[in-house]
Amino acid sequence: MNTKLTIVLSLIVSTSFAQLKPVSYQDKDQKLSGLSIIPAKPGTGKTGILILPAWKGIDDHAKKVAEELSKTGYYAFIADIYGEGHYPTDNKSAAEQSGFYKKNYKIYQERIRLALQQLIKSGANPNEIVVIGYCFGGTGAIEAARANFPVKGVVSFHGGLGKDPECASDSAIKPAVLVLHGADDPSVPPAQVLAFEDEMRKAKADWQLIAYANAVHAFTEPAAGNDNSKGAAYNEKADKRSWEHFLLFLKELTSH
């Protein structure tokens, strides 16, 4: 092949597809390492999506979501909640680490806030930000709303909805809230759902909760298998429906 043609084709490929790039940042002495992706063709509103990963930290699923969003013109940043030296290696350590942040929600909120700063530094419009999260990250998205971060909205995919008893405030929640929930998720019992709905009403939030039939925890995660009896399993129909509901939410809130 002609050398000049090879160079041209290489340039076309490199400029047509955005890539995830590591970003180092800090929470005091703790080193954090997130991933940023800038769209090859940003939308007119330069909307940014902060992605909060599941309980094992940044994983292939979070990366895939960021890449998909980038293809349609969104800036995306995957947050590092745990920090270097604290990444879970198995389910036990993931439960311990995520449990710490669920209990110490203010620390969780701070890690989210720092990640939001990195998303904006990458070029996203600070007035056009949405936070999304999966499982443990879905819990974090709700915490971002409770903290009233300056974002348009938050989206929880099969996240926990419980509120720490010490967080007694029922002040107004400003970001719009979308909860995409597995109707048969054993980790989010009906009582927790009802308490969350009551919380949203008291906070006068603009909220939606969509429950998917026959779906349990982790219904967007193909790696979870397809055995609902284990309490966590992939559900293709719920995965596709939740993604469409998420995109509709984005369209309603942002000027992308």
PDB file of C-alpha atoms in Angstrom:
ATOM      1  CA  MET A   1       0.000   0.000   0.000  1.00  0.00           C
ATOM      2  CA  ASN A   2       1.171   3.549  -0.773  1.00  0.00           C
ATOM      3  CA  THR A   3       2.898   5.060   2.291  1.00  0.00           C
ATOM      4  CA  LYS A   4       0.987   8.336   2.027  1.00  0.00           C
ATOM      5  CA  LEU A   5      -2.317   6.460   1.790  1.00  0.00           C
ATOM      6  CA  THR A   6      -1.411   4.425   4.887  1.00  0.00           C
ATOM      7  CA  ILE A   7      -0.724   7.611   6.840  1.00  0.00           C
ATOM      8  CA  VAL A   8      -4.008   9.169   5.716  1.00  0.00           C
ATOM      9  CA  LEU A   9      -5.992   6.069   6.690  1.00  0.00           C
ATOM     10  CA  SER A  10      -4.251   5.991  10.068  1.00  0.00           C
ATOM     11  CA  LEU A  11      -5.178   9.610  10.673  1.00  0.00           C
ATOM     12  CA  ILE A  12      -8.815   8.917   9.740  1.00  0.00           C
ATOM     13  CA  VAL A  13      -8.982   5.992  12.161  1.00  0.00           C
ATOM     14  CA  SER A  14      -7.323   7.926  14.973  1.00  0.00           C
ATOM     15  CA  THR A  15      -9.655  10.912  14.607  1.00  0.00           C
ATOM     16  CA  SER A  16     -12.847   8.937  14.082  1.00  0.00           C
ATOM     17  CA  PHE A  17     -12.757   6.879  17.263  1.00  0.00           C
ATOM     18  CA  ALA A  18     -12.275   8.388  20.705  1.00  0.00           C
ATOM     19  CA  GLN A  19     -10.312   6.369  23.242  1.00  0.00           C
ATOM     20  CA  LEU A  20     -10.400   6.040  26.997  1.00  0.00           C
ATOM     21  CA  LYS A  21      -7.454   7.756  28.641  1.00  0.00           C
ATOM     22  CA  PRO A  22      -6.267   7.373  32.243  1.00  0.00           C
ATOM     23  CA  VAL A  23      -6.519  10.462  34.428  1.00  0.00           C
ATOM     24  CA  SER A  24      -4.693  10.770  37.757  1.00  0.00           C
ATOM     25  CA  TYR A  25      -6.179  12.975  40.460  1.00  0.00           C
ATOM     26  CA  GLN A  26      -6.178  13.194  44.266  1.00  0.00           C
ATOM     27  CA  ASP A  27      -8.346  13.130  47.347  1.00  0.00           C
ATOM     28  CA  LYS A  28      -5.895  14.598  49.856  1.00  0.00           C
ATOM     29  CA  ASP A  29      -3.123  11.949  50.038  1.00  0.00           C
ATOM     30  CA  GLN A  30      -5.103   9.270  48.224  1.00  0.00           C
ATOM     31  CA  LYS A  31      -4.196   8.777  44.575  1.00  0.00           C
ATOM     32  CA  LEU A  32      -7.150   8.183  42.271  1.00  0.00           C
ATOM     33  CA  SER A  33      -7.074   6.951  38.694  1.00  0.00           C
ATOM     34  CA  GLY A  34     -10.155   7.498  36.531  1.00  0.00           C
ATOM     35  CA  LEU A  35     -10.780   7.144  32.813  1.00  0.00           C
ATOM     36  CA  SER A  36     -11.795   9.950  30.462  1.00  0.00           C
ATOM     37  CA  ILE A  37     -13.137   9.817  26.934  1.00  0.00           C
ATOM     38  CA  ILE A  38     -13.682  12.835  24.698  1.00  0.00           C
ATOM     39  CA  PRO A  39     -16.057  12.410  21.747  1.00  0.00           C
ATOM     40  CA  ALA A  40     -14.636  12.767  18.256  1.00  0.00           C
ATOM     41  CA  LYS A  41     -17.725  14.859  17.424  1.00  0.00           C
ATOM     42  CA  PRO A  42     -19.114  16.525  20.582  1.00  0.00           C
ATOM     43  CA  GLY A  43     -22.798  17.347  20.768  1.00  0.00           C
ATOM     44  CA  THR A  44     -23.806  20.985  20.615  1.00  0.00           C
ATOM     45  CA  GLY A  45     -24.348  21.165  24.373  1.00  0.00           C
ATOM     46  CA  LYS A  46     -21.072  19.344  25.188  1.00  0.00           C
ATOM     47  CA  THR A  47     -23.011  17.224  27.691  1.00  0.00           C
ATOM     48  CA  GLY A  48     -20.933  15.225  30.159  1.00  0.00           C
ATOM     49  CA  ILE A  49     -21.793  11.891  31.781  1.00  0.00           C
ATOM     50  CA  LEU A  50     -20.099  10.843  35.008  1.00  0.00           C
ATOM     51  CA  ILE A  51     -20.088   7.048  35.342  1.00  0.00           C
ATOM     52  CA  LEU A  52     -19.917   5.468  38.795  1.00  0.00           C
ATOM     53  CA  PRO A  53     -18.890   1.813  38.455  1.00  0.00           C
ATOM     54  CA  ALA A  54     -20.127  -1.253  40.325  1.00  0.00           C
ATOM     55  CA  TRP A  55     -18.680  -2.608  43.558  1.00  0.00           C
ATOM     56  CA  LYS A  56     -15.418  -3.962  42.116  1.00  0.00           C
ATOM     57  CA  GLY A  57     -14.434  -0.580  40.724  1.00  0.00           C
ATOM     58  CA  ILE A  58     -13.725   0.366  37.121  1.00  0.00           C
ATOM     59  CA  ASP A  59     -14.622  -2.645  34.992  1.00  0.00           C
ATOM     60  CA  ASP A  60     -15.177  -3.609  31.363  1.00  0.00           C
ATOM     61  CA  HIS A  61     -18.879  -2.784  31.576  1.00  0.00           C
ATOM     62  CA  ALA A  62     -18.217   0.798  32.712  1.00  0.00           C
ATOM     63  CA  LYS A  63     -15.674   1.183  29.913  1.00  0.00           C
ATOM     64  CA  LYS A  64     -18.132  -0.086  27.328  1.00  0.00           C
ATOM     65  CA  VAL A  65     -20.789   2.359  28.532  1.00  0.00           C
ATOM     66  CA  ALA A  66     -18.325   5.264  28.309  1.00  0.00           C
ATOM     67  CA  GLU A  67     -17.337   4.271  24.784  1.00  0.00           C
ATOM     68  CA  GLU A  68     -20.965   3.972  23.662  1.00  0.00           C
ATOM     69  CA  LEU A  69     -21.779   7.411  25.047  1.00  0.00           C
ATOM     70  CA  SER A  70     -18.740   8.920  23.362  1.00  0.00           C
ATOM     71  CA  LYS A  71     -19.846   7.571  19.977  1.00  0.00           C
ATOM     72  CA  THR A  72     -22.996   9.684  20.226  1.00  0.00           C
ATOM     73  CA  GLY A  73     -21.174  12.854  21.225  1.00  0.00           C
ATOM     74  CA  TYR A  74     -21.108  12.736  25.028  1.00  0.00           C
ATOM     75  CA  TYR A  75     -18.075  13.451  27.175  1.00  0.00           C
ATOM     76  CA  ALA A  76     -17.658  10.701  29.760  1.00  0.00           C
ATOM     77  CA  PHE A  77     -15.563  10.112  32.851  1.00  0.00           C
ATOM     78  CA  ILE A  78     -15.402   6.899  34.890  1.00  0.00           C
ATOM     79  CA  ALA A  79     -14.796   7.691  38.546  1.00  0.00           C
ATOM     80  CA  ASP A  80     -12.285   5.917  40.751  1.00  0.00           C
ATOM     81  CA  ILE A  81     -14.011   5.680  44.123  1.00  0.00           C
ATOM     82  CA  TYR A  82     -11.607   3.410  45.995  1.00  0.00           C
ATOM     83  CA  GLY A  83      -8.220   4.777  44.997  1.00  0.00           C
ATOM     84  CA  GLU A  84      -4.891   3.125  44.284  1.00  0.00           C
ATOM     85  CA  GLY A  85      -4.006   0.387  46.733  1.00  0.00           C
ATOM     86  CA  HIS A  86      -7.626  -0.263  47.678  1.00  0.00           C
ATOM     87  CA  TYR A  87      -9.092  -2.006  44.663  1.00  0.00           C
ATOM     88  CA  PRO A  88     -11.192  -5.102  45.481  1.00  0.00           C
ATOM     89  CA  THR A  89      -9.880  -8.446  44.282  1.00  0.00           C
ATOM     90  CA  ASP A  90     -12.933 -10.603  45.008  1.00  0.00           C
ATOM     91  CA  ASN A  91     -16.559 -10.373  46.140  1.00  0.00           C
ATOM     92  CA  LYS A  92     -15.628 -10.310  49.823  1.00  0.00           C
ATOM     93  CA  SER A  93     -13.272  -7.353  49.512  1.00  0.00           C
ATOM     94  CA  ALA A  94     -15.735  -5.622  47.160  1.00  0.00           C
ATOM     95  CA  ALA A  95     -18.480  -5.977  49.769  1.00  0.00           C
ATOM     96  CA  GLU A  96     -16.192  -4.578  52.460  1.00  0.00           C
ATOM     97  CA  GLN A  97     -15.021  -1.630  50.382  1.00  0.00           C
ATOM     98  CA  SER A  98     -18.432  -0.682  49.026  1.00  0.00           C
ATOM     99  CA  GLY A  99     -19.955  -1.161  52.482  1.00  0.00           C
ATOM    100  CA  PHE A 100     -17.532   1.379  53.903  1.00  0.00           C
ATOM    101  CA  TYR A 101     -18.623   4.047  51.418  1.00  0.00           C
ATOM    102  CA  LYS A 102     -22.303   3.277  51.846  1.00  0.00           C
ATOM    103  CA  LYS A 103     -21.905   3.790  55.592  1.00  0.00           C
ATOM    104  CA  ASN A 104     -19.632   6.815  55.226  1.00  0.00           C
ATOM    105  CA  TYR A 105     -21.750   8.487  52.582  1.00  0.00           C
ATOM    106  CA  LYS A 106     -20.078  11.888  52.918  1.00  0.00           C
ATOM    107  CA  ILE A 107     -16.752  10.362  51.886  1.00  0.00           C
ATOM    108  CA  TYR A 108     -18.522   8.712  48.943  1.00  0.00           C
ATOM    109  CA  GLN A 109     -20.058  12.041  47.970  1.00  0.00           C
ATOM    110  CA  GLU A 110     -16.644  13.718  48.088  1.00  0.00           C
ATOM    111  CA  ARG A 111     -15.110  11.123  45.757  1.00  0.00           C
ATOM    112  CA  ILE A 112     -17.994  11.726  43.353  1.00  0.00           C
ATOM    113  CA  ARG A 113     -17.501  15.492  43.553  1.00  0.00           C
ATOM    114  CA  LEU A 114     -13.814  15.151  42.694  1.00  0.00           C
ATOM    115  CA  ALA A 115     -14.653  12.973  39.694  1.00  0.00           C
ATOM    116  CA  LEU A 116     -17.168  15.577  38.512  1.00  0.00           C
ATOM    117  CA  GLN A 117     -14.362  18.121  38.489  1.00  0.00           C
ATOM    118  CA  GLN A 118     -12.312  15.870  36.209  1.00  0.00           C
ATOM    119  CA  LEU A 119     -15.227  15.443  33.812  1.00  0.00           C
ATOM    120  CA  ILE A 120     -15.549  19.223  33.516  1.00  0.00           C
ATOM    121  CA  LYS A 121     -11.783  19.624  33.082  1.00  0.00           C
ATOM    122  CA  SER A 122     -11.982  17.259  30.107  1.00  0.00           C
ATOM    123  CA  GLY A 123     -14.181  19.779  28.289  1.00  0.00           C
ATOM    124  CA  ALA A 124     -17.734  18.904  29.329  1.00  0.00           C
ATOM    125  CA  ASN A 125     -20.159  21.781  29.884  1.00  0.00           C
ATOM    126  CA  PRO A 126     -20.530  22.222  33.676  1.00  0.00           C
ATOM    127  CA  ASN A 127     -24.172  23.152  33.123  1.00  0.00           C
ATOM    128  CA  GLU A 128     -24.939  19.964  31.192  1.00  0.00           C
ATOM    129  CA  ILE A 129     -23.889  17.108  33.494  1.00  0.00           C
ATOM    130  CA  VAL A 130     -25.659  13.849  34.343  1.00  0.00           C
ATOM    131  CA  VAL A 131     -24.415  11.234  36.842  1.00  0.00           C
ATOM    132  CA  ILE A 132     -25.112   7.553  36.230  1.00  0.00           C
ATOM    133  CA  GLY A 133     -24.135   4.481  38.206  1.00  0.00           C
ATOM    134  CA  TYR A 134     -24.438   0.717  38.272  1.00  0.00           C
ATOM    135  CA  CYS A 135     -25.118  -1.350  41.425  1.00  0.00           C
ATOM    136  CA  PHE A 136     -22.871   0.292  44.061  1.00  0.00           C
ATOM    137  CA  GLY A 137     -22.435   3.117  41.582  1.00  0.00           C
ATOM    138  CA  GLY A 138     -26.212   3.439  41.336  1.00  0.00           C
ATOM    139  CA  THR A 139     -26.226   4.054  45.070  1.00  0.00           C
ATOM    140  CA  GLY A 140     -23.621   6.745  44.450  1.00  0.00           C
ATOM    141  CA  ALA A 141     -25.788   8.418  41.824  1.00  0.00           C
ATOM    142  CA  ILE A 142     -28.566   8.741  44.410  1.00  0.00           C
ATOM    143  CA  GLU A 143     -26.033  10.155  46.878  1.00  0.00           C
ATOM    144  CA  ALA A 144     -25.076  12.785  44.287  1.00  0.00           C
ATOM    145  CA  ALA A 145     -28.740  13.847  44.205  1.00  0.00           C
ATOM    146  CA  ARG A 146     -28.987  13.872  47.997  1.00  0.00           C
ATOM    147  CA  ALA A 147     -25.905  16.096  48.101  1.00  0.00           C
ATOM    148  CA  ASN A 148     -27.546  18.381  45.536  1.00  0.00           C
ATOM    149  CA  PHE A 149     -24.508  18.453  43.307  1.00  0.00           C
ATOM    150  CA  PRO A 150     -24.948  20.967  40.457  1.00  0.00           C
ATOM    151  CA  VAL A 151     -25.997  18.384  37.878  1.00  0.00           C
ATOM    152  CA  LYS A 152     -29.063  18.103  35.660  1.00  0.00           C
ATOM    153  CA  GLY A 153     -29.946  14.621  36.809  1.00  0.00           C
ATOM    154  CA  VAL A 154     -28.842  11.259  38.159  1.00  0.00           C
ATOM    155  CA  VAL A 155     -29.579   7.716  36.982  1.00  0.00           C
ATOM    156  CA  SER A 156     -29.345   4.571  39.092  1.00  0.00           C
ATOM    157  CA  PHE A 157     -29.145   1.222  37.284  1.00  0.00           C
ATOM    158  CA  HIS A 158     -30.041  -1.519  39.807  1.00  0.00           C
ATOM    159  CA  GLY A 159     -28.537   0.491  42.665  1.00  0.00           C
ATOM    160  CA  GLY A 160     -29.313   0.384  46.367  1.00  0.00           C
ATOM    161  CA  LEU A 161     -31.861   2.962  47.486  1.00  0.00           C
ATOM    162  CA  GLY A 162     -31.300   2.917  51.231  1.00  0.00           C
ATOM    163  CA  LYS A 163     -30.551   6.113  53.104  1.00  0.00           C
ATOM    164  CA  ASP A 164     -28.150   6.317  56.040  1.00  0.00           C
ATOM    165  CA  PRO A 165     -30.145   6.952  59.256  1.00  0.00           C
ATOM    166  CA  GLU A 166     -27.711   9.733  60.186  1.00  0.00           C
ATOM    167  CA  CYS A 167     -28.630  11.596  57.013  1.00  0.00           C
ATOM    168  CA  ALA A 168     -31.750  13.120  58.508  1.00  0.00           C
ATOM    169  CA  SER A 169     -32.161  15.968  56.054  1.00  0.00           C
ATOM    170  CA  ASP A 170     -35.277  15.985  53.896  1.00  0.00           C
ATOM    171  CA  SER A 171     -34.302  19.174  52.087  1.00  0.00           C
ATOM    172  CA  ALA A 172     -35.390  19.641  48.486  1.00  0.00           C
ATOM    173  CA  ILE A 173     -33.550  17.548  45.903  1.00  0.00           C
ATOM    174  CA  LYS A 174     -32.812  19.620  42.812  1.00  0.00           C
ATOM    175  CA  PRO A 175     -31.393  17.136  40.247  1.00  0.00           C
ATOM    176  CA  ALA A 176     -33.940  15.014  38.406  1.00  0.00           C
ATOM    177  CA  VAL A 177     -33.785  11.374  39.539  1.00  0.00           C
ATOM    178  CA  LEU A 178     -34.290   8.243  37.433  1.00  0.00           C
ATOM    179  CA  VAL A 179     -34.163   4.823  39.104  1.00  0.00           C
ATOM    180  CA  LEU A 180     -34.029   1.780  36.816  1.00  0.00           C
ATOM    181  CA  HIS A 181     -34.840  -1.136  39.073  1.00  0.00           C
ATOM    182  CA  GLY A 182     -35.157  -4.886  38.837  1.00  0.00           C
ATOM    183  CA  ALA A 183     -38.621  -5.725  40.161  1.00  0.00           C
ATOM    184  CA  ASP A 184     -37.299  -8.947  41.728  1.00  0.00           C
ATOM    185  CA  ASP A 185     -33.995  -7.573  43.061  1.00  0.00           C
ATOM    186  CA  PRO A 186     -33.481  -9.268  46.467  1.00  0.00           C
ATOM    187  CA  SER A 187     -30.881  -6.684  47.519  1.00  0.00           C
ATOM    188  CA  VAL A 188     -33.474  -3.900  47.300  1.00  0.00           C
ATOM    189  CA  PRO A 189     -36.524  -5.178  49.195  1.00  0.00           C
ATOM    190  CA  PRO A 190     -39.976  -3.592  48.727  1.00  0.00           C
ATOM    191  CA  ALA A 191     -39.689  -1.755  52.046  1.00  0.00           C
ATOM    192  CA  GLN A 192     -36.565   0.022  50.791  1.00  0.00           C
ATOM    193  CA  VAL A 193     -38.318   1.001  47.585  1.00  0.00           C
ATOM    194  CA  LEU A 194     -41.277   2.418  49.506  1.00  0.00           C
ATOM    195  CA  ALA A 195     -38.963   4.352  51.846  1.00  0.00           C
ATOM    196  CA  PHE A 196     -37.127   5.790  48.845  1.00  0.00           C
ATOM    197  CA  GLU A 197     -40.375   6.888  47.212  1.00  0.00           C
ATOM    198  CA  ASP A 198     -41.416   8.572  50.456  1.00  0.00           C
ATOM    199  CA  GLU A 199     -38.016  10.295  50.628  1.00  0.00           C
ATOM    200  CA  MET A 200     -38.404  11.626  47.098  1.00  0.00           C
ATOM    201  CA  ARG A 201     -41.886  12.968  47.832  1.00  0.00           C
ATOM    202  CA  LYS A 202     -40.718  14.750  50.976  1.00  0.00           C
ATOM    203  CA  ALA A 203     -37.780  16.214  49.033  1.00  0.00           C
ATOM    204  CA  LYS A 204     -40.182  17.425  46.317  1.00  0.00           C
ATOM    205  CA  ALA A 205     -37.910  15.802  43.742  1.00  0.00           C
ATOM    206  CA  ASP A 206     -38.575  15.295  40.047  1.00  0.00           C
ATOM    207  CA  TRP A 207     -38.229  11.526  40.207  1.00  0.00           C
ATOM    208  CA  GLN A 208     -39.081   8.371  38.295  1.00  0.00           C
ATOM    209  CA  LEU A 209     -38.756   4.731  39.286  1.00  0.00           C
ATOM    210  CA  ILE A 210     -39.156   2.116  36.576  1.00  0.00           C
ATOM    211  CA  ALA A 211     -39.274  -1.538  37.636  1.00  0.00           C
ATOM    212  CA  TYR A 212     -38.550  -4.291  35.110  1.00  0.00           C
ATOM    213  CA  ALA A 213     -40.380  -7.597  35.335  1.00  0.00           C
ATOM    214  CA  ASN A 214     -38.382 -10.774  35.985  1.00  0.00           C
ATOM    215  CA  ALA A 215     -35.221  -8.734  36.577  1.00  0.00           C
ATOM    216  CA  VAL A 216     -32.958  -9.125  39.599  1.00  0.00           C
ATOM    217  CA  HIS A 217     -29.767  -7.343  40.638  1.00  0.00           C
ATOM    218  CA  ALA A 218     -27.128  -6.561  37.964  1.00  0.00           C
ATOM    219  CA  PHE A 219     -29.577  -6.961  35.092  1.00  0.00           C
ATOM    220  CA  THR A 220     -27.345  -4.896  32.749  1.00  0.00           C
ATOM    221  CA  GLU A 221     -24.267  -7.064  33.385  1.00  0.00           C
ATOM    222  CA  PRO A 222     -23.783  -9.979  30.928  1.00  0.00           C
ATOM    223  CA  ALA A 223     -21.018 -11.304  33.188  1.00  0.00           C
ATOM    224  CA  ALA A 224     -23.613 -11.949  35.911  1.00  0.00           C
ATOM    225  CA  GLY A 225     -24.975 -14.984  34.044  1.00  0.00           C
ATOM    226  CA  ASN A 226     -28.671 -15.717  33.597  1.00  0.00           C
ATOM    227  CA  ASP A 227     -29.688 -17.559  36.774  1.00  0.00           C
ATOM    228  CA  ASN A 228     -32.147 -15.315  38.637  1.00  0.00           C
ATOM    229  CA  SER A 229     -32.056 -17.651  41.649  1.00  0.00           C
ATOM    230  CA  LYS A 230     -28.578 -16.318  42.455  1.00  0.00           C
ATOM    231  CA  GLY A 231     -30.053 -12.857  43.029  1.00  0.00           C
ATOM    232  CA  ALA A 232     -27.889 -11.242  40.350  1.00  0.00           C
ATOM    233  CA  ALA A 233     -28.307 -12.051  36.653  1.00  0.00           C
ATOM    234  CA  TYR A 234     -28.321 -10.476  33.220  1.00  0.00           C
ATOM    235  CA  ASN A 235     -31.681  -9.713  31.616  1.00  0.00           C
ATOM    236  CA  GLU A 236     -31.399  -8.692  27.975  1.00  0.00           C
ATOM    237  CA  LYS A 237     -34.879  -7.182  27.757  1.00  0.00           C
ATOM    238  CA  ALA A 238     -34.420  -5.116  30.940  1.00  0.00           C
ATOM    239  CA  ASP A 239     -30.941  -4.072  29.794  1.00  0.00           C
ATOM    240  CA  LYS A 240     -32.244  -2.738  26.469  1.00  0.00           C
ATOM    241  CA  ARG A 241     -35.310  -1.099  27.997  1.00  0.00           C
ATOM    242  CA  SER A 242     -33.296   0.616  30.738  1.00  0.00           C
ATOM    243  CA  TRP A 243     -30.816   1.989  28.201  1.00  0.00           C
ATOM    244  CA  GLU A 244     -33.639   3.461  26.135  1.00  0.00           C
ATOM    245  CA  HIS A 245     -35.219   4.997  29.238  1.00  0.00           C
ATOM    246  CA  PHE A 246     -31.828   6.459  30.147  1.00  0.00           C
ATOM    247  CA  LEU A 247     -31.395   7.999  26.670  1.00  0.00           C
ATOM    248  CA  LEU A 248     -34.899   9.470  26.835  1.00  0.00           C
ATOM    249  CA  PHE A 249     -34.029  10.992  30.218  1.00  0.00           C
ATOM    250  CA  LEU A 250     -30.868  12.537  28.716  1.00  0.00           C
ATOM    251  CA  LYS A 251     -32.798  13.953  25.789  1.00  0.00           C
ATOM    252  CA  GLU A 252     -35.339  15.537  28.116  1.00  0.00           C
ATOM    253  CA  LEU A 253     -32.753  17.121  30.442  1.00  0.00           C
ATOM    254  CA  THR A 254     -29.860  18.209  28.248  1.00  0.00           C
ATOM    255  CA  SER A 255     -29.242  20.242  25.116  1.00  0.00           C
ATOM    256  CA  HIS A 256     -27.080  17.525  23.546  1.00  0.00           C
TER     257      HIS A 256
END
